[in-house]
Amino acid sequence: MEDERVLVVGAGISGLALARALRDRDIPYALVERRATAEDAGLAINLPGNAVRALAALGLSDGLDAG
């Protein structure tokens, strides 16, 4: 069988959250991003309640208050 991994395209907030969820479940994945370096856009992120619950389910709720 060939190398079977989930392809995650884009290292934005959703791509990175998906990559973490896959890693936590020992599911192989490949993350690709077209930009060579991360850029700080200086923008705020508004997280609705369902996004906060999803991040908490991934074990990331402690980092929400760190901003």
Coordinates of C-alpha atoms in Angstrom, one line a residue, residues 7-58:
L7 CA -3.5 16.0 3.1
V8 CA -4.0 19.2 5.0
V9 CA -3.7 22.2 2.7
G10 CA -3.1 25.6 4.4
A11 CA -1.4 26.3 7.7
G12 CA -4.1 28.8 8.9
I13 CA -6.0 28.3 12.1
S14 CA -8.2 25.5 10.7
G15 CA -5.4 23.6 9.0
L16 CA -3.3 23.7 12.1
A17 CA -6.2 22.7 14.3
L18 CA -6.9 19.8 12.0
A19 CA -3.2 18.7 11.9
R20 CA -3.2 18.7 15.7
A21 CA -6.4 16.7 15.9
L22 CA -4.9 14.1 13.5
R23 CA -1.6 14.0 15.4
D24 CA -3.4 13.4 18.7
R25 CA -5.2 10.5 17.1
D26 CA -2.1 9.0 15.5
I27 CA -3.5 9.6 12.0
P28 CA -0.7 10.3 9.5
Y29 CA -1.0 13.6 7.7
A30 CA 0.9 16.0 5.4
L31 CA 0.6 19.7 6.0
V32 CA 1.4 22.0 3.1
E33 CA 1.5 25.8 3.0
R34 CA 2.3 27.9 0.0
R35 CA 4.0 30.7 2.0
A36 CA 7.6 30.1 3.0
T37 CA 7.3 32.1 6.3
A38 CA 4.5 33.0 8.7
E39 CA 3.3 36.5 8.5
D40 CA 1.9 38.5 11.3
A41 CA -1.2 40.2 9.8
G42 CA -1.8 42.1 13.1
L43 CA -5.5 41.2 13.0
A44 CA -7.8 40.0 15.7
I45 CA -9.6 36.7 15.5
N46 CA -13.2 36.5 16.6
L47 CA -14.1 33.0 17.8
P48 CA -17.8 32.2 18.1
G49 CA -19.0 29.8 20.8
N50 CA -18.8 26.7 18.6
A51 CA -15.1 27.5 17.7
V52 CA -14.3 27.9 21.4
R53 CA -15.9 24.5 22.1
A54 CA -14.0 22.9 19.2
L55 CA -10.6 24.3 20.5
A56 CA -11.5 23.1 24.0
A57 CA -12.1 19.6 22.6
L58 CA -8.7 19.7 21.1

